[in-house]
Every structure is written in C-alpha cells, then in structure tokens.
Tab-separated table of C-alpha atoms and ligand atoms in Angstrom:
chain	number	residue	atom	x	y	z
V	204	MET	CA	64.096	57.222	-155.378
V	205	GLU	CA	64.145	59.622	-158.994
V	206	LYS	CA	66.999	61.448	-159.128
V	207	LEU	CA	66.338	65.014	-158.113
V	208	ILE	CA	66.055	67.551	-160.889
V	209	ILE	CA	66.881	70.814	-159.344
V	210	THR	CA	65.668	74.433	-161.563
V	211	ALA	CA	67.704	77.670	-160.793
V	212	ALA	CA	65.623	80.141	-161.235
V	213	ILE	CA	68.191	83.282	-161.822
V	214	CYS	CA	66.614	86.639	-162.417
V	215	GLY	CA	63.242	86.639	-162.787
V	216	ALA	CA	60.519	89.298	-163.393
V	217	GLU	CA	59.555	91.621	-160.205
V	218	VAL	CA	63.051	91.385	-157.650
V	219	ARG	CA	65.338	94.416	-158.380
V	220	LYS	CA	69.162	95.099	-158.444
V	221	VAL	CA	68.442	97.603	-154.997
V	222	ASP	CA	66.562	94.350	-153.551
V	223	ASN	CA	69.351	92.723	-153.970
V	224	LYS	CA	72.960	93.389	-155.591
V	225	ASN	CA	73.836	90.026	-156.704
V	226	LEU	CA	70.717	89.523	-159.277
V	227	PRO	CA	71.995	88.919	-162.782
V	228	ILE	CA	70.027	91.089	-164.985
V	229	THR	CA	72.535	92.068	-168.675
V	230	PRO	CA	73.254	88.421	-171.207
V	231	GLU	CA	76.104	88.301	-169.485
V	232	GLU	CA	75.351	88.101	-165.781
V	233	LEU	CA	72.539	85.665	-167.045
V	234	ALA	CA	75.323	83.025	-169.305
V	235	VAL	CA	77.226	83.426	-165.522
V	236	ALA	CA	74.673	82.667	-163.606
V	237	ALA	CA	73.279	80.097	-165.324
V	238	LEU	CA	76.685	78.095	-165.684
V	239	ASP	CA	77.849	78.805	-161.738
V	240	ALA	CA	74.161	76.998	-160.711
V	241	GLU	CA	74.550	74.301	-163.116
V	242	LYS	CA	78.305	73.563	-161.596
V	243	ALA	CA	76.148	73.443	-157.929
V	244	GLY	CA	73.516	71.192	-159.593
V	245	ALA	CA	71.122	72.105	-161.662
V	246	SER	CA	69.374	70.909	-164.711
V	247	VAL	CA	67.490	73.523	-165.257
V	248	ILE	CA	67.285	76.704	-166.019
V	249	HIS	CA	64.232	78.887	-165.662
V	250	LEU	CA	64.945	82.071	-167.608
V	251	HIS	CA	63.610	85.896	-167.934
V	252	VAL	CA	65.483	88.471	-168.593
V	253	ARG	CA	65.707	92.402	-168.813
V	254	ASP	CA	66.447	95.109	-171.116
V	255	ASP	CA	69.030	98.288	-170.761
V	256	LYS	CA	66.792	99.411	-168.114
V	257	GLY	CA	67.321	96.456	-165.805
V	258	LEU	CA	63.154	95.859	-166.800
V	259	PRO	CA	61.677	92.734	-167.263
V	260	THR	CA	61.130	92.348	-171.266
V	261	GLN	CA	59.887	89.349	-174.119
V	262	ASP	CA	62.203	90.815	-177.050
V	263	ILE	CA	63.124	87.715	-177.962
V	264	GLU	CA	66.061	89.024	-179.561
V	265	VAL	CA	67.591	89.363	-175.761
V	266	PHE	CA	66.331	85.371	-175.113
V	267	ARG	CA	68.623	84.932	-178.204
V	268	GLU	CA	71.436	86.918	-176.863
V	269	THR	CA	71.496	85.306	-173.666
V	270	ILE	CA	70.607	81.619	-174.546
V	271	ASP	CA	73.556	81.949	-177.304
V	272	LEU	CA	75.903	83.336	-174.295
V	273	MET	CA	74.629	80.255	-172.109
V	274	LYS	CA	75.347	77.951	-174.464
V	275	GLN	CA	78.828	79.522	-176.107
V	276	LYS	CA	79.945	78.858	-171.739
V	277	GLY	CA	79.307	75.997	-172.141
V	278	VAL	CA	75.647	75.320	-170.507
V	279	ARG	CA	74.102	72.477	-170.879
V	280	ALA	CA	71.541	72.275	-168.740
V	281	ILE	CA	68.190	72.517	-169.557
V	282	ILE	CA	66.850	75.966	-170.446
V	283	GLN	CA	63.493	76.892	-169.884
V	284	PRO	CA	62.359	80.694	-171.269
V	285	SER	CA	59.319	82.008	-169.498
V	286	THR	CA	56.231	82.025	-171.450
V	287	GLY	CA	55.007	84.472	-167.828
V	288	GLY	CA	57.073	87.482	-168.304
V	289	ALA	CA	56.221	90.104	-165.571
V	290	VAL	CA	52.154	91.029	-165.256
V	291	ASN	CA	50.640	92.702	-167.389
V	292	MET	CA	52.164	92.031	-170.680
V	293	SER	CA	50.193	90.909	-173.855
V	294	TYR	CA	49.960	87.415	-174.933
V	295	GLU	CA	52.203	88.156	-177.933
V	296	GLU	CA	54.782	89.980	-176.417
V	297	ARG	CA	54.577	86.867	-173.671
V	298	GLN	CA	55.327	84.076	-176.373
V	299	GLN	CA	58.514	85.495	-178.266
V	300	PRO	CA	60.881	83.460	-176.647
V	301	VAL	CA	59.342	80.175	-178.288
V	302	GLU	CA	59.478	81.037	-181.641
V	303	LEU	CA	63.024	80.476	-180.460
V	304	LYS	CA	62.027	76.969	-180.091
V	305	PRO	CA	64.322	75.911	-176.691
V	306	GLU	CA	63.189	72.476	-175.182
V	307	MET	CA	61.408	73.460	-172.855
V	308	VAL	CA	59.016	76.414	-171.479
V	309	SER	CA	56.823	77.639	-168.827
V	310	LEU	CA	53.241	77.555	-169.398
V	311	ASP	CA	51.209	79.312	-166.441
V	312	CYS	CA	47.933	77.472	-166.010
V	313	GLY	CA	45.649	80.106	-164.558
V	314	SER	CA	45.251	83.702	-163.022
V	315	ILE	CA	45.746	84.949	-159.482
V	316	ASN	CA	46.113	88.316	-158.198
V	317	PHE	CA	49.691	88.906	-157.625
V	318	GLY	CA	51.106	91.066	-154.765
V	319	GLU	CA	49.609	93.737	-153.650
V	320	ASN	CA	47.640	95.280	-156.548
V	321	ASP	CA	48.405	92.941	-159.555
V	322	VAL	CA	46.767	90.658	-161.037
V	323	PHE	CA	48.156	87.695	-163.492
V	324	ILE	CA	46.008	86.981	-166.277
V	325	ASN	CA	46.048	83.596	-167.671
V	326	THR	CA	42.526	82.910	-169.425
V	327	PRO	CA	41.645	78.923	-170.855
V	328	GLU	CA	42.213	80.846	-174.535
V	329	MET	CA	45.840	82.584	-174.274
V	330	ILE	CA	46.365	78.987	-171.854
V	331	ARG	CA	45.076	76.743	-175.210
V	332	SER	CA	46.964	78.578	-177.602
V	333	PHE	CA	50.059	78.857	-175.751
V	334	ALA	CA	49.226	75.024	-175.144
V	335	HIS	CA	48.688	74.151	-179.304
V	336	ARG	CA	51.636	76.153	-180.416
V	337	LEU	CA	54.773	74.421	-177.645
V	338	THR	CA	52.543	70.836	-179.562
V	339	THR	CA	52.772	71.974	-182.899
V	340	LEU	CA	56.842	72.687	-182.159
V	341	ASN	CA	57.686	69.785	-179.732
V	342	ILE	CA	58.707	72.297	-176.632
V	343	LEU	CA	57.523	70.439	-173.426
V	344	PRO	CA	56.027	73.060	-170.731
V	345	GLU	CA	56.508	73.505	-167.321
V	346	LEU	CA	53.252	73.417	-166.637
V	347	GLU	CA	53.132	76.444	-163.392
V	348	CYS	CA	50.158	76.424	-160.706
V	349	PHE	CA	50.111	78.793	-158.200
V	350	ASP	CA	46.809	77.237	-157.518
V	351	SER	CA	44.533	74.099	-157.375
V	352	GLY	CA	42.191	75.192	-160.009
V	353	HIS	CA	45.286	75.886	-162.324
V	354	VAL	CA	45.587	71.662	-162.211
V	355	ALA	CA	42.774	70.999	-163.257
V	356	ASN	CA	42.833	73.632	-166.283
V	357	ALA	CA	46.586	71.501	-167.441
V	358	LEU	CA	44.349	68.649	-167.237
V	359	ASP	CA	41.562	69.791	-169.152
V	360	ILE	CA	43.164	71.668	-171.836
V	361	CYS	CA	46.816	69.744	-171.958
V	362	ARG	CA	45.584	66.164	-171.129
V	363	GLY	CA	42.132	66.139	-172.139
V	364	GLU	CA	42.336	67.873	-174.825
V	365	LEU	CA	45.921	67.578	-176.158
V	366	SER	CA	47.012	64.096	-174.904
V	367	LEU	CA	50.346	65.626	-173.890
V	368	LYS	CA	52.857	62.469	-174.144
V	369	HIS	CA	54.571	64.219	-171.177
V	370	MET	CA	53.030	66.549	-167.969
V	371	HIS	CA	55.447	68.073	-165.928
V	372	PHE	CA	53.764	70.564	-163.624
V	373	ASN	CA	55.340	73.561	-161.337
V	374	PHE	CA	53.671	73.806	-157.775
V	375	VAL	CA	54.484	78.089	-157.347
V	376	LEU	CA	53.284	77.777	-153.233
V	377	GLY	CA	53.556	81.352	-151.303
V	378	VAL	CA	52.709	84.463	-153.817
V	379	LYS	CA	49.983	86.694	-152.027
V	380	GLY	CA	47.047	85.479	-153.671
V	381	GLY	CA	48.069	82.368	-154.343
V	382	MET	CA	47.897	79.079	-152.980
V	383	PRO	CA	49.824	79.826	-149.311
V	384	ALA	CA	53.489	77.197	-148.499
V	385	THR	CA	52.637	74.733	-146.280
V	386	ILE	CA	52.939	70.932	-146.656
V	387	GLU	CA	49.159	70.131	-146.582
V	388	HIS	CA	48.730	72.542	-150.293
V	389	LEU	CA	51.311	71.003	-151.659
V	390	LEU	CA	50.060	67.146	-150.905
V	391	LEU	CA	46.273	68.152	-152.368
V	392	MET	CA	48.483	69.543	-155.484
V	393	ILE	CA	50.363	66.035	-155.968
V	394	SER	CA	47.095	64.317	-155.394
V	395	MET	CA	45.332	65.652	-158.019
V	396	LEU	CA	48.733	64.826	-160.345
V	397	PRO	CA	47.997	61.844	-163.483
V	398	PRO	CA	50.189	58.977	-163.793
V	399	GLY	CA	53.169	59.146	-164.719
V	400	ALA	CA	53.230	63.322	-163.843
V	401	THR	CA	56.445	64.514	-162.707
V	402	TRP	CA	56.490	67.348	-160.501
V	403	THR	CA	58.201	70.430	-159.047
V	404	ALA	CA	57.827	73.029	-156.317
V	405	SER	CA	58.984	76.318	-155.756
V	406	GLY	CA	59.045	77.743	-152.418
V	407	ILE	CA	58.238	81.757	-152.493
V	408	GLY	CA	59.691	83.976	-150.218
V	409	ARG	CA	61.141	82.410	-147.247
V	410	HIS	CA	58.964	79.581	-147.987
V	411	GLN	CA	61.913	78.556	-150.450
V	412	LEU	CA	63.891	76.401	-147.841
V	413	ALA	CA	60.774	74.442	-146.441
V	414	MET	CA	59.441	73.446	-149.565
V	415	VAL	CA	62.908	71.917	-150.194
V	416	TYR	CA	62.804	69.984	-147.250
V	417	HIS	CA	59.056	69.015	-148.015
V	418	THR	CA	59.421	68.049	-151.787
V	419	ILE	CA	62.981	66.090	-151.471
V	420	PRO	CA	61.839	62.743	-149.611
V	421	LEU	CA	58.639	63.337	-151.592
V	422	GLY	CA	60.250	61.991	-154.388
V	423	GLY	CA	58.983	66.179	-156.029
V	424	HIS	CA	61.875	67.735	-157.678
V	425	VAL	CA	62.724	71.456	-156.399
V	426	ARG	CA	62.984	75.191	-157.975
V	427	VAL	CA	65.474	77.711	-156.132
V	428	GLY	CA	66.989	81.069	-157.185
V	429	PHE	CA	66.037	85.296	-156.571
V	430	GLU	CA	63.214	85.048	-159.136
V	431	ASP	CA	61.784	83.526	-156.306
V	432	ASN	CA	63.568	84.165	-153.058
V	433	ILE	CA	66.673	86.409	-152.371
V	434	TYR	CA	67.404	85.337	-148.969
V	435	TYR	CA	69.954	83.329	-147.895
V	436	SER	CA	69.088	82.499	-144.366
V	437	TYR	CA	66.729	85.399	-141.839
V	438	GLY	CA	68.400	89.044	-142.788
V	439	VAL	CA	71.018	87.352	-145.174
V	440	LEU	CA	71.384	88.280	-148.344
V	441	ALA	CA	71.517	85.288	-150.708
V	442	GLU	CA	75.219	86.206	-152.687
V	443	SER	CA	74.113	83.948	-155.665
V	444	ASN	CA	72.259	81.783	-157.275
V	445	ALA	CA	74.683	78.855	-156.825
V	446	GLN	CA	74.699	79.094	-153.418
V	447	LEU	CA	70.779	78.418	-153.128
V	448	VAL	CA	71.276	75.428	-155.340
V	449	GLU	CA	74.366	74.441	-153.358
V	450	ARG	CA	72.645	74.229	-150.491
V	451	VAL	CA	69.862	71.851	-152.639
V	452	ALA	CA	72.332	69.911	-153.719
V	453	ARG	CA	74.359	69.167	-149.955
V	454	LEU	CA	70.236	69.085	-148.392
V	455	ALA	CA	69.872	66.061	-151.051
V	456	LYS	CA	72.974	64.039	-150.458
V	457	GLU	CA	72.079	63.868	-146.985
V	458	PHE	CA	68.668	62.561	-147.977
V	459	GLY	CA	70.749	60.308	-149.427
V	460	ARG	CA	68.844	61.706	-152.753
V	461	GLU	CA	71.094	62.015	-156.165
V	462	ILE	CA	70.887	64.979	-158.342
V	463	ALA	CA	70.335	64.699	-162.069
V	464	ALA	CA	73.146	65.576	-164.029
V	465	PRO	CA	71.358	67.763	-167.301
V	466	ASP	CA	70.831	64.564	-169.499
V	467	GLU	CA	69.287	62.694	-166.823
V	468	ALA	CA	66.905	65.451	-166.256
V	469	ARG	CA	65.664	64.701	-169.627
V	470	LYS	CA	65.371	61.773	-169.393
V	471	ILE	CA	63.136	61.914	-166.231
V	472	LEU	CA	61.886	64.382	-168.657
V	473	LYS	CA	60.824	62.496	-171.645
V	474	ILE	CA	62.886	65.609	-173.872
V	475	SER	CA	65.165	62.927	-175.066
A	100	LIG	N1	56.428	86.955	-163.413
A	100	LIG	C1	55.505	86.231	-162.591
A	100	LIG	C2	54.018	87.123	-162.931
A	100	LIG	C3	56.284	82.069	-165.738
A	100	LIG	O1	57.995	82.115	-165.739
A	100	LIG	O2	55.707	81.572	-166.171
A	100	LIG	C4	55.094	85.391	-163.590
A	100	LIG	C5	56.534	83.847	-163.822
A	100	LIG	C6	55.334	82.505	-164.584
A	100	LIG	O3	57.378	84.482	-163.835
A	101	LIG	ZN1	59.248	82.844	-163.565
C-alpha cells in the first residue's frame, strides 16, 4: 500500500486559546508546532494564521512571516496555506496566500452550513476562479469536500474544465451542517473518486480518531491537528499537534503502513 501522508492542521480559524491553551497562533508558535509535527511524522502542514489579537486573518504578510520562520527552523514538509480562511471572509481576502506561490493550498469545493449560525460560502464562480489561478501558478489544490456534492463540483471544474494533472481530495467529515462522520459516508466519498486520485480524511472533534482507524487500512491519507480536534481522548485536552500526529504514526505502524517523508509525499501528490 502507498505510504501514509499525515497532514497536521495545526491551528485553524475557529479554535481559540481559551479552548486549549496549547493552540499555536503566533508565527513563532506555528513554526515550532510545524517542526514538531514534522518530527512526529507529518509531511503536510495545513496552515491558517492569526492577527495580533489571535483572530483569523488571511494577510499575506503574516503568511509570509510564518512560512519563512518555518523554513528557517528547518521544516521540510509541504506547507499548505488555507484559502478557506474563516466564514464571512471575502474571496479577495481569502486568496492572498496563493500569491506566495506555495506548492499546495486548500481549495474549498462547495458551500455548507457551518456550525449553528454560519454559512461557509464557496460558489461555483469562486471555486472556478481559485482553480484557474492555481493552475496558472502551478499550485496543487487540495480539494476540500465537506459533502458529496462538493466532489461533483471538483470533478466538473478541476477535471472537466481544467484537466488537472493530479486530483487530491480532503474529505472533511463531522462539521455540523456537512457530511456526518460515518464509515458509510466515507465510503460514498471514496466511490466518487476518479481514477488515479489520492485522498485524505479529516474527522472533526471526537470523530478524528475513528476516521484515522478507517482510513489507514483503506489506503487513504490522514489529517489530524487542533484545527479539527483539540482533545487527545474524552475530556483530555491534547498537549500539542505533535502528540496527535505521533499517535497516527504509531497506529500506522500497527497496521503495517509506512509513513511518507516530505519528499515521498511530494511524489505521491505528483508535486515533484
Ligand atoms: N475555517 C473553515 C471555515 C480550508 O482551510 O480550506 C474553512 C477551512 C477550510 O478551514
Ligand atoms: Zn483549514
């Protein structure tokens, strides 16, 4: 089976320090968290950044500073800035990190209700516009799908219209308003994949560990980290992103699946 790519989603846009004091938010904290996650086995860092008040921002300069710091500290993992940002951000705000020309960014492939009061909007026009810019800059999108219709959108735009040379999906299961985190929903998503595509699964909250268990033997890749879940076990807050990554690496060994190093992840994702 293909080696396992572990993505560490180290910060996100919604979680706050008051929820888990170990959440990294400053450029320095994010850089340390990325390096530690890589040492624990992560080969992709999904990155959101925060402003001076700890609020989500898509400011290109904060991304630049954070990514530079990560590289100075020796991070070799693929750094994947978010273009999703936070709900209610405009397209213009969200697209800023694309202009840093990273190897990879996230590309959200549809709209959903998001929690109790929010709607995360990704119209076909927005998806198309992001996808065209990424293709021009030769940046691999990770196709974020929170529901099955999002896979259909991704196929229409990225495969039909743009003939993307490699399609890599991230199935996010368990957001309130999105697809529930069950094995049946995961299998449905897998059944929609085009030939040659690769996929990651991200389980939200208490579903994170179950999704790891389902995904490793199914041949998918795995995302863990504070963006999706701040607990290590029931009622016990995680100490770090690295702690969550370490557990995946340990489980992968039990399943007999090797972990992909950053350059091996680049090969699997056809970045190099
Ligand atoms: N913060 C969510 C509203 C992404 O990074 O592309 C969107 C999100 C997806 O986190
Ligand atoms: Zn994200």
